Coordinates of C-alpha atoms in Angstrom, one line a residue:
M1 CA 247.2 168.7 316.8
E2 CA 248.8 169.1 313.3
K3 CA 251.4 171.6 314.2
F4 CA 253.3 172.0 317.9
E5 CA 252.0 175.2 318.3
F6 CA 250.2 177.0 320.9
D7 CA 248.3 180.4 321.6
D8 CA 249.6 180.8 325.1
I9 CA 253.3 179.5 324.8
S10 CA 256.4 179.2 322.3
F11 CA 259.1 176.5 322.5
S12 CA 262.5 176.3 321.3
E13 CA 263.9 174.6 318.4
D14 CA 265.3 171.7 320.8
T15 CA 262.4 171.1 322.2
R16 CA 259.9 171.2 318.9
I17 CA 262.2 168.8 316.9
L18 CA 261.1 166.1 319.5
Y19 CA 257.5 167.0 318.9
E20 CA 257.1 168.1 315.1
G21 CA 255.2 165.6 312.9
H22 CA 253.7 162.9 315.3
H23 CA 250.5 163.6 314.2
I24 CA 249.1 160.8 311.7
N25 CA 245.6 162.3 309.6
G26 CA 243.5 159.3 310.1
M27 CA 244.8 157.7 313.2
N28 CA 243.9 158.4 316.7
L29 CA 246.2 156.4 318.5
A30 CA 249.2 158.4 320.1
P31 CA 252.0 155.8 320.2
E32 CA 255.7 157.2 322.3
A33 CA 257.4 156.2 319.5
F34 CA 256.3 156.8 316.0
P35 CA 255.1 153.4 314.2
L36 CA 256.5 152.2 310.9
F37 CA 254.0 151.8 308.1
M38 CA 255.4 148.7 306.0
T39 CA 252.3 148.9 303.8
S40 CA 252.3 149.2 300.0
A41 CA 248.8 150.4 300.0
F42 CA 245.8 151.4 302.5
N43 CA 242.2 150.2 302.2
M44 CA 239.4 152.0 301.2
G45 CA 235.8 151.7 301.3
N46 CA 233.3 152.1 298.6
L47 CA 233.7 154.7 295.3
D48 CA 232.8 157.7 297.4
D49 CA 235.4 157.0 300.3
V50 CA 238.1 156.2 297.3
E51 CA 237.3 159.8 295.8
H52 CA 237.1 161.5 298.9
T53 CA 240.7 159.9 299.9
Y54 CA 242.2 161.3 296.4
D55 CA 240.9 164.5 296.8
T56 CA 241.8 165.2 300.2
K57 CA 245.2 163.8 299.4
G58 CA 244.9 160.8 302.3
Y59 CA 246.8 157.7 302.1
T60 CA 246.3 155.7 299.2
Y61 CA 249.5 154.0 297.7
I62 CA 253.0 153.8 299.0
R63 CA 254.8 155.9 295.9
T64 CA 252.3 158.8 296.7
R65 CA 251.8 158.9 300.1
N66 CA 253.1 157.2 303.4
P67 CA 252.9 158.4 307.2
N68 CA 256.7 157.8 307.9
R69 CA 257.6 160.2 304.8
K70 CA 255.4 162.6 306.1
A71 CA 256.2 163.0 309.5
L72 CA 259.5 163.1 308.4
A73 CA 258.6 165.9 305.7
D74 CA 256.8 167.9 308.4
V75 CA 260.0 168.0 311.0
L76 CA 262.2 169.1 307.8
T77 CA 259.6 171.7 307.1
Y78 CA 259.8 173.3 310.3
L79 CA 263.4 172.9 310.8
E80 CA 263.8 174.7 307.2
Q81 CA 261.3 177.2 308.1
G82 CA 259.6 176.3 304.4
K83 CA 256.0 175.4 303.3
D84 CA 256.4 172.0 302.9
T85 CA 258.8 169.3 302.1
L86 CA 259.2 166.0 299.7
I87 CA 261.0 162.9 300.5
F88 CA 263.2 161.3 298.0
S89 CA 265.1 157.8 297.9
S90 CA 268.4 159.8 298.2
G91 CA 270.5 163.3 297.9
M92 CA 271.0 162.6 294.3
G93 CA 267.2 161.6 293.4
A94 CA 266.2 164.9 295.4
I95 CA 268.3 167.0 293.2
T96 CA 268.0 165.3 290.0
T97 CA 264.1 165.1 290.2
T98 CA 263.8 169.0 290.9
Y99 CA 266.1 169.5 287.8
F100 CA 263.6 167.6 285.7
A101 CA 260.9 168.9 287.2
L102 CA 261.7 172.6 287.0
L103 CA 264.2 172.9 284.0
Q104 CA 263.0 172.8 280.3
P105 CA 265.0 172.0 277.0
G106 CA 266.6 175.5 276.0
D107 CA 266.9 176.6 279.8
H108 CA 269.9 177.8 281.3
M109 CA 271.5 177.2 284.8
I110 CA 274.3 179.0 286.7
C111 CA 276.2 176.6 289.0
N112 CA 278.7 177.1 291.4
E113 CA 281.8 175.7 290.6
N114 CA 282.7 174.7 293.8
I115 CA 280.1 171.8 294.0
Y116 CA 279.9 167.8 294.8
G117 CA 281.3 165.8 292.2
E118 CA 278.4 163.5 291.5
T119 CA 275.9 166.9 291.2
F120 CA 278.5 168.2 288.5
D121 CA 278.2 164.7 287.0
A122 CA 274.4 164.7 286.9
I123 CA 274.7 168.6 285.3
T124 CA 277.4 167.9 282.8
S125 CA 275.9 164.3 281.7
L126 CA 271.9 163.9 282.5
V127 CA 270.7 167.6 282.1
K128 CA 273.0 168.5 279.5
N129 CA 271.5 165.5 277.4
Y130 CA 268.0 167.1 278.0
G131 CA 268.7 170.2 276.5
V132 CA 269.7 172.6 279.2
T133 CA 272.6 174.4 279.3
T134 CA 275.1 175.4 282.5
T135 CA 277.6 177.7 283.3
F136 CA 279.8 177.1 286.1
V137 CA 281.3 180.1 287.9
P138 CA 282.8 180.5 291.4
F139 CA 279.9 182.2 293.4
D140 CA 282.2 183.7 295.9
D141 CA 282.9 185.9 293.0
L142 CA 279.5 187.9 292.6
D143 CA 280.6 189.9 289.5
A144 CA 281.2 186.5 287.8
V145 CA 277.8 185.2 289.0
K146 CA 276.0 188.3 287.5
A147 CA 278.0 187.9 284.4
A148 CA 277.1 184.4 283.7
V149 CA 273.0 185.6 283.8
Q150 CA 271.4 184.9 280.1
P151 CA 267.8 185.7 279.1
N152 CA 266.8 182.1 279.5
T153 CA 268.4 181.4 283.1
K154 CA 265.9 179.8 285.1
M155 CA 267.9 178.2 287.9
L156 CA 271.0 179.2 290.2
Y157 CA 272.5 175.9 292.2
T158 CA 274.9 175.9 294.9
E159 CA 275.9 174.4 298.5
V160 CA 276.0 176.8 301.6
A161 CA 279.7 174.9 302.0
S162 CA 281.1 173.1 299.1
N163 CA 282.1 169.4 299.2
P164 CA 285.1 168.8 300.1
T165 CA 286.6 172.4 300.4
D166 CA 283.8 174.3 302.4
R167 CA 284.1 177.1 300.0
L168 CA 281.0 179.4 301.4
C169 CA 278.0 181.1 299.6
D170 CA 276.6 184.3 300.4
V171 CA 272.8 183.1 300.0
A172 CA 271.2 186.2 300.5
A173 CA 273.6 187.9 297.7
I174 CA 273.1 185.2 295.4
A175 CA 269.4 185.1 295.7
E176 CA 269.1 188.5 295.3
I177 CA 270.9 187.9 291.6
A178 CA 268.7 185.1 291.3
H179 CA 265.4 187.0 291.5
E180 CA 266.5 190.1 289.6
A181 CA 266.9 187.5 286.6
G182 CA 263.9 185.7 287.3
A183 CA 265.3 182.3 288.2
L184 CA 265.1 180.2 291.5
L185 CA 267.9 179.6 293.7
M186 CA 268.4 176.1 294.5
V187 CA 270.9 175.6 297.7
D188 CA 272.1 172.2 298.9
N189 CA 272.5 172.5 302.8
T190 CA 273.7 169.0 303.5
F191 CA 277.3 169.9 304.9
T192 CA 275.6 172.7 307.3
T193 CA 271.9 171.4 307.9
P194 CA 269.0 173.5 308.9
I195 CA 270.8 173.4 312.7
C196 CA 273.4 175.7 311.6
I197 CA 271.7 177.8 308.7
K198 CA 268.4 178.1 307.1
P199 CA 268.8 179.2 303.6
L200 CA 265.0 179.8 302.9
T201 CA 265.3 182.5 305.3
L202 CA 268.2 184.3 303.4
G203 CA 266.0 184.1 300.0
A204 CA 266.6 180.6 298.8
D205 CA 263.5 179.2 296.9
I206 CA 264.4 175.1 297.5
V207 CA 266.5 173.6 299.6
I208 CA 267.8 170.2 299.5
N209 CA 269.4 167.7 302.1
S210 CA 271.0 164.7 301.7
L211 CA 269.2 163.0 304.9
T212 CA 271.5 160.3 304.5
K213 CA 274.4 162.4 306.4
F214 CA 274.2 164.4 309.4
L215 CA 270.2 164.4 309.7
N216 CA 270.0 160.7 310.1
G217 CA 273.5 160.5 311.8
H218 CA 273.8 157.0 312.1
S219 CA 274.9 155.9 309.0
D220 CA 272.2 153.4 308.0
A221 CA 269.7 154.9 305.8
L222 CA 269.2 156.7 302.4
A223 CA 267.2 159.4 301.6
G224 CA 266.8 163.0 300.5
S225 CA 264.4 166.0 300.9
I226 CA 263.6 169.3 299.1
T227 CA 261.8 171.9 301.3
V228 CA 260.2 174.9 299.5
K229 CA 258.7 178.2 300.1
D230 CA 256.2 177.9 297.0
M231 CA 253.4 175.1 297.0
A232 CA 253.0 175.4 292.9
L233 CA 256.8 174.3 293.1
F234 CA 256.1 171.3 295.5
E235 CA 253.2 170.1 293.4
K236 CA 255.6 170.3 290.1
I237 CA 258.2 168.4 292.0
H238 CA 255.9 166.2 293.5
T239 CA 254.6 164.8 290.3
V240 CA 257.7 164.2 288.5
R241 CA 258.7 162.2 291.9
M242 CA 255.9 159.9 291.5
L243 CA 256.0 159.3 288.0
T244 CA 259.8 158.6 288.3
G245 CA 259.6 156.7 291.1
T246 CA 261.8 158.4 293.5
S247 CA 260.0 158.6 296.6
G248 CA 261.7 157.5 299.8
C249 CA 261.0 154.0 301.0
P250 CA 258.8 154.0 304.4
F251 CA 261.6 152.3 306.6
A252 CA 264.6 154.9 305.8
S253 CA 262.0 157.8 306.5
F254 CA 261.5 155.8 309.8
L255 CA 265.1 155.6 310.7
I256 CA 265.6 159.1 309.6
F257 CA 262.9 160.4 311.4
R258 CA 264.0 158.8 314.7
G259 CA 267.5 160.1 314.3
I260 CA 266.5 163.4 313.5
H261 CA 265.1 163.8 317.3
T262 CA 269.0 164.0 318.6
A263 CA 270.1 166.0 315.3
E264 CA 270.6 169.0 317.6
L265 CA 272.8 167.1 319.9
R266 CA 274.7 165.4 317.6
I267 CA 275.1 168.0 315.1
K268 CA 276.1 170.9 317.7
K269 CA 279.3 168.2 319.1
Q270 CA 280.0 167.3 315.5
C271 CA 280.4 171.1 314.5
E272 CA 282.5 171.9 317.4
N273 CA 284.9 169.0 317.2
A274 CA 285.2 169.9 313.7
A275 CA 286.2 173.7 314.3
K276 CA 288.5 172.2 317.3
L277 CA 290.3 169.7 315.2
A278 CA 290.4 172.2 311.9
L279 CA 291.9 174.5 314.1
A280 CA 294.4 172.1 315.6
L281 CA 295.6 170.8 312.2
A282 CA 296.0 174.4 310.8
D283 CA 299.0 174.6 313.4
N284 CA 300.5 171.4 312.4
P285 CA 303.8 171.9 310.5
H286 CA 302.9 169.2 308.3
V287 CA 299.5 170.6 307.0
S288 CA 299.6 173.3 304.3
V289 CA 295.8 174.1 304.0
V290 CA 292.9 173.5 306.3
N291 CA 289.3 174.3 305.0
H292 CA 286.6 175.2 307.6
P293 CA 285.1 178.4 308.5
A294 CA 286.3 178.5 311.9
V295 CA 290.1 178.7 310.6
S296 CA 291.4 182.3 309.8
M297 CA 293.3 181.1 306.5
H298 CA 290.0 180.4 304.9
P299 CA 289.2 182.9 302.0
Q300 CA 286.0 183.6 303.4
Y301 CA 286.6 183.8 306.9
E302 CA 284.4 186.9 307.5
L303 CA 281.5 185.5 305.2
G304 CA 281.4 182.6 307.7
K305 CA 280.9 185.3 310.8
K306 CA 278.2 186.7 308.5
L307 CA 276.8 183.3 308.0
F308 CA 276.8 181.2 311.2
S309 CA 276.0 182.3 314.7
S310 CA 279.4 180.9 315.6
P311 CA 282.4 179.1 313.5
Y312 CA 281.8 176.7 316.2
L313 CA 278.2 175.7 314.7
A314 CA 278.7 175.8 311.0
T315 CA 279.5 172.7 309.6
G316 CA 281.0 169.2 310.7
M317 CA 282.8 168.8 307.6
F318 CA 285.8 170.3 306.8
S319 CA 289.4 169.2 304.3
F320 CA 292.9 169.6 305.0
E321 CA 296.3 169.2 302.4
M322 CA 299.2 167.2 303.4
P323 CA 302.2 166.6 301.1
D324 CA 300.9 164.6 297.9
D325 CA 302.8 161.5 299.0
R326 CA 300.4 158.5 298.2
E327 CA 302.9 156.0 300.6
K328 CA 303.0 158.7 303.2
I329 CA 299.3 159.3 303.0
N330 CA 298.5 155.5 303.4
A331 CA 300.7 155.5 306.1
F332 CA 299.0 158.1 308.1
M333 CA 296.0 156.5 307.5
D334 CA 297.0 153.1 308.7
K335 CA 298.4 155.0 312.0
L336 CA 295.2 156.5 312.6
H337 CA 293.2 154.7 315.5
I338 CA 289.7 156.4 315.7
A339 CA 289.1 158.1 312.3
H340 CA 288.3 155.7 309.7
Y341 CA 287.9 155.7 305.6
A342 CA 284.2 155.5 305.1
P343 CA 282.4 156.8 301.5
T344 CA 279.8 158.9 303.3
L345 CA 279.9 161.3 306.1
G346 CA 277.5 162.8 308.7
G347 CA 277.9 159.8 311.0
I348 CA 278.3 159.8 314.9
R349 CA 281.8 158.3 314.3
T350 CA 284.5 160.6 312.4
T351 CA 285.5 159.4 309.0
L352 CA 287.8 160.1 305.8
S353 CA 287.3 160.6 302.4
Y354 CA 289.7 161.1 299.5
P355 CA 288.0 163.3 297.1
L356 CA 290.2 162.0 294.1
L357 CA 289.2 158.3 294.7
S358 CA 285.2 159.0 295.8
S359 CA 283.1 161.9 295.4
H360 CA 285.0 163.8 292.6
M361 CA 286.8 160.9 290.8
H362 CA 284.9 161.6 287.8
V363 CA 285.4 165.5 287.6
P364 CA 288.1 166.5 284.5
E365 CA 291.5 167.3 286.2
E366 CA 291.2 171.2 285.1
D367 CA 287.7 171.4 287.1
R368 CA 289.3 169.8 289.8
K369 CA 291.7 172.5 290.0
K370 CA 289.3 175.2 289.9
M371 CA 287.5 173.3 292.9
H372 CA 291.2 173.2 294.7
I373 CA 291.2 169.5 294.7
T374 CA 294.5 167.9 294.9
G375 CA 296.2 164.8 295.5
G376 CA 297.1 165.7 299.1
L377 CA 293.6 166.6 299.8
M378 CA 291.9 164.9 302.7
Q379 CA 288.1 165.3 303.6
V380 CA 287.1 164.8 307.1
S381 CA 283.4 164.0 308.3
T382 CA 283.8 164.7 312.3
G383 CA 281.8 162.8 314.7
I384 CA 280.8 163.0 318.0
E385 CA 283.9 161.8 320.0
D386 CA 285.9 163.6 322.4
A387 CA 287.5 166.5 320.6
D388 CA 291.2 166.1 322.4
D389 CA 291.0 162.3 321.5
L390 CA 290.5 163.5 317.9
I391 CA 293.2 165.9 317.9
K392 CA 295.8 163.4 319.3
D393 CA 294.9 160.8 317.0
F394 CA 295.4 162.8 313.9
T395 CA 298.4 164.5 315.3
N396 CA 300.1 161.3 316.1
A397 CA 299.3 160.1 312.6
L398 CA 300.9 163.0 310.8
K399 CA 304.1 161.9 312.5
V400 CA 304.5 159.9 309.6
F401 CA 305.8 163.0 307.3
D402 CA 308.6 163.6 310.1

């Protein structure tokens, strides 16, 4: 059975995530652990068999199709409630390949001004060089988004929760604006994941996930994905992915497929921990701002209630602002016992990132100010440790500001 669906009974997402994607076309074996297909090509018979394999989109060459990518794609398609999914070599590979597949010279794109720094870099350098213009506006201002629409607008792009300040996007409202303009809405779901929100069900056309992060969860593999509702989009992106060589490798797909089986357990715990730690830091006298949907000071607190089933199931990411004192920030980081600095996120251990020296270091200062990124801002990717231990660790370290 290709999909884990039955006529007489239905199962929850928590159960189905363990079974989706386990069918392999052409293989009768049923191993308990999904195998790793580390082969660059698959053998075929005579010319009739070769032709049939290509016609039926069977397994031929590693860059075109691979069972490990297919298994991972199938479970992501289920989780995001799309039509199909493509697996890429990285999250940025997924983003840029999709841009090149769907945007043409002379097209216009509207992008949320609150965006991941390297996505900003890709748009303002690579995409710009191919003759595509982009207008950056705050997507929490729907009138500004509507005003930015031009006759040649082909795509609107946003994250559900922005990196690094958790600014939220009303996906349904933005989708309506995009579709009225005849444009596509592409949404980055990396910070929130399909465990917390499913943008395609809210009107998005394309969803990207950096699988390197929460969905893998173990900080040991690099990959990205694009999930779509329209197979015509799938074919366009697939063609460019194949020709540019941005397909995900089988081993990374194998690791992430294994990791995704525990995503429900891990991500729910990470989201709960993030909310608890963010709320605790909001009460700390040395913290001026905490960016997380669970915190009432969040400028889109009410939108968070609309987007997520609970503030404790929104995102495992948050950021907070300390005094802009480099020496004391260093002392704070040195005093932490559990949390540690790492230029990644979504892993099972809590990590820190400093946007000015990592994700947004190339973003011009004027644009960083619009993104609310300051010298005192620290981003936190919350792990699965005991929440009380995390609170104690951060509270103790913040004493350096006494």
